mmCIF file with all atom_site columns, C-alpha atoms in Angstrom:
data_model
loop_
_atom_site.group_PDB
_atom_site.id
_atom_site.type_symbol
_atom_site.label_atom_id
_atom_site.label_alt_id
_atom_site.label_comp_id
_atom_site.label_asym_id
_atom_site.label_entity_id
_atom_site.label_seq_id
_atom_site.pdbx_PDB_ins_code
_atom_site.Cartn_x
_atom_site.Cartn_y
_atom_site.Cartn_z
_atom_site.occupancy
_atom_site.B_iso_or_equiv
_atom_site.pdbx_formal_charge
_atom_site.auth_seq_id
_atom_site.auth_comp_id
_atom_site.auth_asym_id
_atom_site.auth_atom_id
_atom_site.pdbx_PDB_model_num
ATOM 1   C CA . MET A 1 1   ? 5.693   31.054  36.492  1.00 42.00 ? 1   MET A CA 1
ATOM 2   C CA . ARG A 1 2   ? 2.823   32.601  34.400  1.00 41.00 ? 2   ARG A CA 1
ATOM 3   C CA . GLU A 1 3   ? 0.016   34.387  36.181  1.00 45.00 ? 3   GLU A CA 1
ATOM 4   C CA . MET A 1 4   ? -3.469  33.059  35.585  1.00 44.00 ? 4   MET A CA 1
ATOM 5   C CA . GLY A 1 5   ? -4.267  36.298  33.564  1.00 44.00 ? 5   GLY A CA 1
ATOM 6   C CA . GLU A 1 6   ? -1.365  35.704  31.224  1.00 45.00 ? 6   GLU A CA 1
ATOM 7   C CA . LEU A 1 7   ? -2.646  32.379  30.010  1.00 46.00 ? 7   LEU A CA 1
ATOM 8   C CA . GLY A 1 8   ? -5.210  33.962  27.629  1.00 45.00 ? 8   GLY A CA 1
ATOM 9   C CA . SER A 1 9   ? -2.749  36.511  26.269  1.00 45.00 ? 9   SER A CA 1
ATOM 10  C CA . SER A 1 10  ? -1.970  36.575  22.584  1.00 47.00 ? 10  SER A CA 1
ATOM 11  C CA . SER A 1 11  ? 1.864   36.489  23.022  1.00 49.00 ? 11  SER A CA 1
ATOM 12  C CA . SER A 1 12  ? 1.942   32.827  22.229  1.00 50.00 ? 12  SER A CA 1
ATOM 13  C CA . PRO A 1 13  ? 0.496   31.270  19.183  1.00 51.00 ? 13  PRO A CA 1
ATOM 14  C CA . SER A 1 14  ? -2.784  29.509  19.639  1.00 51.00 ? 14  SER A CA 1
ATOM 15  C CA . PRO A 1 15  ? -3.045  25.949  18.446  1.00 52.00 ? 15  PRO A CA 1
ATOM 16  C CA . SER A 1 16  ? -5.577  26.804  15.775  1.00 51.00 ? 16  SER A CA 1
ATOM 17  C CA . SER A 1 17  ? -3.147  29.282  14.119  1.00 48.00 ? 17  SER A CA 1
ATOM 18  C CA . SER A 1 18  ? -0.335  26.849  14.068  1.00 53.00 ? 18  SER A CA 1
ATOM 19  C CA . ILE A 1 19  ? -2.627  24.212  12.463  1.00 55.00 ? 19  ILE A CA 1
ATOM 20  C CA . ALA A 1 20  ? -3.514  26.920  9.840   1.00 49.00 ? 20  ALA A CA 1
ATOM 21  C CA . HIS A 1 21  ? 0.209   27.358  8.988   1.00 54.00 ? 21  HIS A CA 1
ATOM 22  C CA . SER A 1 22  ? 0.957   23.643  8.566   1.00 62.00 ? 22  SER A CA 1
ATOM 23  C CA . SER A 1 23  ? -0.498  21.784  5.660   1.00 74.00 ? 23  SER A CA 1
ATOM 24  C CA . VAL A 1 24  ? -0.417  18.103  4.575   1.00 65.00 ? 24  VAL A CA 1
ATOM 25  C CA . PHE A 1 25  ? 0.933   19.349  1.185   1.00 71.00 ? 25  PHE A CA 1
ATOM 26  C CA . HIS A 1 26  ? 4.156   20.439  3.073   1.00 81.00 ? 26  HIS A CA 1
ATOM 27  C CA . SER A 1 27  ? 4.662   16.971  4.739   1.00 85.00 ? 27  SER A CA 1
ATOM 28  C CA . TYR A 1 28  ? 7.760   15.609  3.021   1.00 88.00 ? 28  TYR A CA 1
ATOM 29  C CA . PRO A 1 29  ? 7.097   11.896  4.299   1.00 92.00 ? 29  PRO A CA 1
ATOM 30  C CA . LEU A 1 30  ? 3.371   11.934  3.304   1.00 92.00 ? 30  LEU A CA 1
ATOM 31  C CA . ILE A 1 31  ? 4.299   13.263  -0.249  1.00 92.00 ? 31  ILE A CA 1
ATOM 32  C CA . SER A 1 32  ? 7.017   10.775  -0.637  1.00 94.00 ? 32  SER A CA 1
ATOM 33  C CA . ALA A 1 33  ? 4.875   7.816   0.312   1.00 93.00 ? 33  ALA A CA 1
ATOM 34  C CA . VAL A 1 34  ? 1.892   8.912   -1.875  1.00 91.00 ? 34  VAL A CA 1
ATOM 35  C CA . LEU A 1 35  ? 4.333   9.427   -4.834  1.00 94.00 ? 35  LEU A CA 1
ATOM 36  C CA . ALA A 1 36  ? 5.994   6.023   -4.272  1.00 93.00 ? 36  ALA A CA 1
ATOM 37  C CA . PHE A 1 37  ? 2.589   4.435   -4.253  1.00 90.00 ? 37  PHE A CA 1
ATOM 38  C CA . ALA A 1 38  ? 1.536   6.177   -7.473  1.00 89.00 ? 38  ALA A CA 1
ATOM 39  C CA . ILE A 1 39  ? 4.843   5.343   -9.289  1.00 91.00 ? 39  ILE A CA 1
ATOM 40  C CA . ALA A 1 40  ? 4.761   1.655   -8.166  1.00 87.00 ? 40  ALA A CA 1
ATOM 41  C CA . GLN A 1 41  ? 1.019   1.325   -9.429  1.00 87.00 ? 41  GLN A CA 1
ATOM 42  C CA . SER A 1 42  ? 1.794   3.089   -12.717 1.00 86.00 ? 42  SER A CA 1
ATOM 43  C CA . ILE A 1 43  ? 4.672   0.714   -13.331 1.00 85.00 ? 43  ILE A CA 1
ATOM 44  C CA . LYS A 1 44  ? 2.245   -2.170  -12.816 1.00 81.00 ? 44  LYS A CA 1
ATOM 45  C CA . PHE A 1 45  ? -0.136  -0.501  -15.264 1.00 79.00 ? 45  PHE A CA 1
ATOM 46  C CA . PHE A 1 46  ? 2.369   -0.042  -18.037 1.00 79.00 ? 46  PHE A CA 1
ATOM 47  C CA . THR A 1 47  ? 4.114   -3.375  -17.422 1.00 80.00 ? 47  THR A CA 1
ATOM 48  C CA . THR A 1 48  ? 0.791   -5.167  -17.849 1.00 74.00 ? 48  THR A CA 1
ATOM 49  C CA . TRP A 1 49  ? 0.372   -3.322  -21.153 1.00 73.00 ? 49  TRP A CA 1
ATOM 50  C CA . TYR A 1 50  ? 3.758   -4.102  -22.327 1.00 75.00 ? 50  TYR A CA 1
ATOM 51  C CA . LYS A 1 51  ? 3.400   -7.864  -21.535 1.00 73.00 ? 51  LYS A CA 1
ATOM 52  C CA . GLU A 1 52  ? -0.187  -8.396  -22.508 1.00 75.00 ? 52  GLU A CA 1
ATOM 53  C CA . ARG A 1 53  ? -0.702  -5.665  -25.050 1.00 77.00 ? 53  ARG A CA 1
ATOM 54  C CA . HIS A 1 54  ? -3.895  -4.410  -23.333 1.00 71.00 ? 54  HIS A CA 1
ATOM 55  C CA . TRP A 1 55  ? -4.746  -1.713  -20.914 1.00 72.00 ? 55  TRP A CA 1
ATOM 56  C CA . ASP A 1 56  ? -5.952  -3.044  -17.581 1.00 69.00 ? 56  ASP A CA 1
ATOM 57  C CA . ALA A 1 57  ? -7.088  -0.192  -15.339 1.00 65.00 ? 57  ALA A CA 1
ATOM 58  C CA . LYS A 1 58  ? -7.406  -2.565  -12.351 1.00 67.00 ? 58  LYS A CA 1
ATOM 59  C CA . GLN A 1 59  ? -3.723  -2.494  -12.133 1.00 64.00 ? 59  GLN A CA 1
ATOM 60  C CA . LEU A 1 60  ? -3.934  1.165   -11.034 1.00 63.00 ? 60  LEU A CA 1
ATOM 61  C CA . ILE A 1 61  ? -5.620  0.134   -7.778  1.00 66.00 ? 61  ILE A CA 1
ATOM 62  C CA . GLY A 1 62  ? -5.130  -3.514  -7.517  1.00 67.00 ? 62  GLY A CA 1
ATOM 63  C CA . SER A 1 63  ? -2.901  -5.306  -5.036  1.00 65.00 ? 63  SER A CA 1
ATOM 64  C CA . GLY A 1 64  ? -0.299  -7.962  -5.795  1.00 63.00 ? 64  GLY A CA 1
ATOM 65  C CA . GLY A 1 65  ? 2.202   -8.082  -8.484  1.00 65.00 ? 65  GLY A CA 1
ATOM 66  C CA . MET A 1 66  ? 5.467   -6.357  -9.322  1.00 67.00 ? 66  MET A CA 1
ATOM 67  C CA . PRO A 1 67  ? 6.393   -3.817  -7.944  1.00 74.00 ? 67  PRO A CA 1
ATOM 68  C CA . SER A 1 68  ? 4.782   -3.956  -4.332  1.00 79.00 ? 68  SER A CA 1
ATOM 69  C CA . SER A 1 69  ? 3.114   -0.609  -4.126  1.00 83.00 ? 69  SER A CA 1
ATOM 70  C CA . HIS A 1 70  ? 2.673   -1.563  -0.233  1.00 84.00 ? 70  HIS A CA 1
ATOM 71  C CA . SER A 1 71  ? 6.365   -1.936  0.079   1.00 88.00 ? 71  SER A CA 1
ATOM 72  C CA . ALA A 1 72  ? 7.209   1.119   -2.035  1.00 91.00 ? 72  ALA A CA 1
ATOM 73  C CA . THR A 1 73  ? 4.973   3.314   0.172   1.00 92.00 ? 73  THR A CA 1
ATOM 74  C CA . VAL A 1 74  ? 6.237   2.208   3.512   1.00 95.00 ? 74  VAL A CA 1
ATOM 75  C CA . THR A 1 75  ? 9.844   2.234   2.333   1.00 94.00 ? 75  THR A CA 1
ATOM 76  C CA . ALA A 1 76  ? 9.416   5.813   1.000   1.00 96.00 ? 76  ALA A CA 1
ATOM 77  C CA . LEU A 1 77  ? 7.698   6.890   4.196   1.00 96.00 ? 77  LEU A CA 1
ATOM 78  C CA . ALA A 1 78  ? 10.360  5.473   6.480   1.00 96.00 ? 78  ALA A CA 1
ATOM 79  C CA . LEU A 1 79  ? 13.146  6.812   4.360   1.00 95.00 ? 79  LEU A CA 1
ATOM 80  C CA . ALA A 1 80  ? 11.552  10.351  4.259   1.00 96.00 ? 80  ALA A CA 1
ATOM 81  C CA . ILE A 1 81  ? 11.070  10.242  8.086   1.00 96.00 ? 81  ILE A CA 1
ATOM 82  C CA . GLY A 1 82  ? 14.701  9.124   8.502   1.00 96.00 ? 82  GLY A CA 1
ATOM 83  C CA . ILE A 1 83  ? 15.940  12.002  6.299   1.00 95.00 ? 83  ILE A CA 1
ATOM 84  C CA . GLN A 1 84  ? 13.667  14.539  7.939   1.00 94.00 ? 84  GLN A CA 1
ATOM 85  C CA . ASP A 1 85  ? 13.843  13.550  11.639  1.00 94.00 ? 85  ASP A CA 1
ATOM 86  C CA . GLY A 1 86  ? 17.201  11.621  11.516  1.00 94.00 ? 86  GLY A CA 1
ATOM 87  C CA . LEU A 1 87  ? 17.812  7.901   11.789  1.00 94.00 ? 87  LEU A CA 1
ATOM 88  C CA . ASP A 1 88  ? 17.893  8.022   15.515  1.00 95.00 ? 88  ASP A CA 1
ATOM 89  C CA . SER A 1 89  ? 14.385  9.425   16.022  1.00 95.00 ? 89  SER A CA 1
ATOM 90  C CA . SER A 1 90  ? 11.404  7.522   17.393  1.00 95.00 ? 90  SER A CA 1
ATOM 91  C CA . ALA A 1 91  ? 9.306   8.437   14.382  1.00 95.00 ? 91  ALA A CA 1
ATOM 92  C CA . PHE A 1 92  ? 11.946  6.720   12.084  1.00 96.00 ? 92  PHE A CA 1
ATOM 93  C CA . ALA A 1 93  ? 12.076  3.622   14.366  1.00 96.00 ? 93  ALA A CA 1
ATOM 94  C CA . THR A 1 94  ? 8.221   3.382   14.246  1.00 96.00 ? 94  THR A CA 1
ATOM 95  C CA . ALA A 1 95  ? 8.115   3.862   10.483  1.00 96.00 ? 95  ALA A CA 1
ATOM 96  C CA . ALA A 1 96  ? 10.883  1.303   9.925   1.00 95.00 ? 96  ALA A CA 1
ATOM 97  C CA . ILE A 1 97  ? 9.057   -1.418  12.081  1.00 96.00 ? 97  ILE A CA 1
ATOM 98  C CA . LEU A 1 98  ? 5.838   -0.529  10.196  1.00 93.00 ? 98  LEU A CA 1
ATOM 99  C CA . ALA A 1 99  ? 7.752   -1.044  6.884   1.00 92.00 ? 99  ALA A CA 1
ATOM 100 C CA . PHE A 1 100 ? 9.211   -4.458  8.086   1.00 91.00 ? 100 PHE A CA 1
ATOM 101 C CA . VAL A 1 101 ? 5.807   -5.662  9.144   1.00 91.00 ? 101 VAL A CA 1
ATOM 102 C CA . VAL A 1 102 ? 4.135   -4.612  5.939   1.00 87.00 ? 102 VAL A CA 1
ATOM 103 C CA . MET A 1 103 ? 6.764   -6.340  3.818   1.00 83.00 ? 103 MET A CA 1
ATOM 104 C CA . CYS A 1 104 ? 6.792   -9.509  5.822   1.00 80.00 ? 104 CYS A CA 1
ATOM 105 C CA . ASP A 1 105 ? 2.976   -9.625  5.566   1.00 78.00 ? 105 ASP A CA 1
ATOM 106 C CA . ALA A 1 106 ? 3.169   -9.015  1.713   1.00 74.00 ? 106 ALA A CA 1
ATOM 107 C CA . PHE A 1 107 ? 5.294   -12.168 1.135   1.00 70.00 ? 107 PHE A CA 1
ATOM 108 C CA . GLY A 1 108 ? 4.208   -14.195 3.999   1.00 70.00 ? 108 GLY A CA 1
ATOM 109 C CA . VAL A 1 109 ? 0.467   -14.307 4.818   1.00 70.00 ? 109 VAL A CA 1
ATOM 110 C CA . ARG A 1 110 ? -0.798  -12.446 1.737   1.00 67.00 ? 110 ARG A CA 1
ATOM 111 C CA . LEU A 1 111 ? 1.137   -14.579 -0.625  1.00 68.00 ? 111 LEU A CA 1
ATOM 112 C CA . HIS A 1 112 ? -0.149  -17.753 0.951   1.00 70.00 ? 112 HIS A CA 1
ATOM 113 C CA . ALA A 1 113 ? -3.678  -16.470 1.037   1.00 74.00 ? 113 ALA A CA 1
ATOM 114 C CA . GLY A 1 114 ? -3.439  -15.857 -2.625  1.00 72.00 ? 114 GLY A CA 1
ATOM 115 C CA . LYS A 1 115 ? -2.217  -19.458 -3.255  1.00 74.00 ? 115 LYS A CA 1
ATOM 116 C CA . GLN A 1 116 ? -5.045  -20.825 -1.240  1.00 76.00 ? 116 GLN A CA 1
ATOM 117 C CA . ALA A 1 117 ? -7.462  -18.689 -3.266  1.00 75.00 ? 117 ALA A CA 1
ATOM 118 C CA . GLU A 1 118 ? -6.064  -20.366 -6.448  1.00 76.00 ? 118 GLU A CA 1
ATOM 119 C CA . VAL A 1 119 ? -6.796  -23.805 -5.062  1.00 79.00 ? 119 VAL A CA 1
ATOM 120 C CA . LEU A 1 120 ? -10.200 -22.926 -3.826  1.00 77.00 ? 120 LEU A CA 1
ATOM 121 C CA . ASN A 1 121 ? -11.191 -21.317 -7.261  1.00 75.00 ? 121 ASN A CA 1
ATOM 122 C CA . GLN A 1 122 ? -10.053 -24.542 -8.975  1.00 77.00 ? 122 GLN A CA 1
ATOM 123 C CA . ILE A 1 123 ? -12.169 -26.509 -6.726  1.00 76.00 ? 123 ILE A CA 1
ATOM 124 C CA . MET A 1 124 ? -15.087 -24.243 -7.240  1.00 75.00 ? 124 MET A CA 1
ATOM 125 C CA . TYR A 1 125 ? -14.683 -24.494 -11.156 1.00 74.00 ? 125 TYR A CA 1
ATOM 126 C CA . GLU A 1 126 ? -14.870 -28.298 -10.843 1.00 74.00 ? 126 GLU A CA 1
ATOM 127 C CA . LEU A 1 127 ? -18.276 -28.260 -8.826  1.00 71.00 ? 127 LEU A CA 1
ATOM 128 C CA . PRO A 1 128 ? -21.439 -29.426 -10.671 1.00 76.00 ? 128 PRO A CA 1
ATOM 129 C CA . GLU A 1 129 ? -23.685 -26.669 -11.816 1.00 77.00 ? 129 GLU A CA 1
ATOM 130 C CA . GLU A 1 130 ? -26.382 -27.760 -9.401  1.00 75.00 ? 130 GLU A CA 1
ATOM 131 C CA . HIS A 1 131 ? -24.122 -27.090 -6.426  1.00 72.00 ? 131 HIS A CA 1
ATOM 132 C CA . PRO A 1 132 ? -24.937 -24.004 -4.418  1.00 70.00 ? 132 PRO A CA 1
ATOM 133 C CA . LEU A 1 133 ? -21.363 -22.695 -4.530  1.00 67.00 ? 133 LEU A CA 1
ATOM 134 C CA . SER A 1 134 ? -20.883 -23.182 -8.352  1.00 64.00 ? 134 SER A CA 1
ATOM 135 C CA . VAL A 1 135 ? -22.325 -19.626 -9.009  1.00 67.00 ? 135 VAL A CA 1
ATOM 136 C CA . THR A 1 136 ? -19.958 -18.088 -6.400  1.00 68.00 ? 136 THR A CA 1
ATOM 137 C CA . ARG A 1 137 ? -17.726 -15.356 -7.636  1.00 71.00 ? 137 ARG A CA 1
ATOM 138 C CA . PRO A 1 138 ? -13.984 -16.434 -7.848  1.00 69.00 ? 138 PRO A CA 1
ATOM 139 C CA . LEU A 1 139 ? -11.681 -15.296 -5.133  1.00 66.00 ? 139 LEU A CA 1
ATOM 140 C CA . HIS A 1 140 ? -8.961  -12.661 -5.706  1.00 64.00 ? 140 HIS A CA 1
ATOM 141 C CA . GLU A 1 141 ? -5.772  -14.727 -6.283  1.00 61.00 ? 141 GLU A CA 1
ATOM 142 C CA . LEU A 1 142 ? -3.143  -11.992 -6.682  1.00 60.00 ? 142 LEU A CA 1
ATOM 143 C CA . LEU A 1 143 ? -2.842  -10.892 -3.004  1.00 56.00 ? 143 LEU A CA 1
ATOM 144 C CA . GLY A 1 144 ? 0.659   -11.180 -1.990  1.00 57.00 ? 144 GLY A CA 1
ATOM 145 C CA . HIS A 1 145 ? 4.168   -10.924 -3.398  1.00 61.00 ? 145 HIS A CA 1
ATOM 146 C CA . THR A 1 146 ? 7.190   -12.948 -3.695  1.00 60.00 ? 146 THR A CA 1
ATOM 147 C CA . PRO A 1 147 ? 10.300  -11.650 -1.780  1.00 62.00 ? 147 PRO A CA 1
ATOM 148 C CA . ILE A 1 148 ? 11.776  -10.298 -5.016  1.00 60.00 ? 148 ILE A CA 1
ATOM 149 C CA . GLN A 1 149 ? 8.553   -8.257  -5.739  1.00 59.00 ? 149 GLN A CA 1
ATOM 150 C CA . VAL A 1 150 ? 8.603   -6.837  -2.281  1.00 52.00 ? 150 VAL A CA 1
#
């Protein structure tokens, strides 16, 4: 057992020195997740240009549409953690459950919220001009994904 005087010795690395040696730029799971998000958003951007022949910068940061950047991000994160820590690790189990929840939310709750926004926008467009809600900004309709997009 260590003596009280040995606790402050420099034989073991201090927490601050170990933090200095680690960097988020060396985090394989983080890099994988961010890269997957960027690729998915870029695909949306170029797909919109190909289909509609105009650039839509909102596609670089917007949600909804094909492919799902949320699903790509959490899938890449879970896969990278599985490769790095093993498929039997607690970190992988946590990431896999997170990915499942995010993907279910994308084609469940958020898809239906987007459909409800479409109906509400249609109702608002049909309101007479003197109605107080007639000047309300339209709701964002493209919130969720179909199962294929996820």
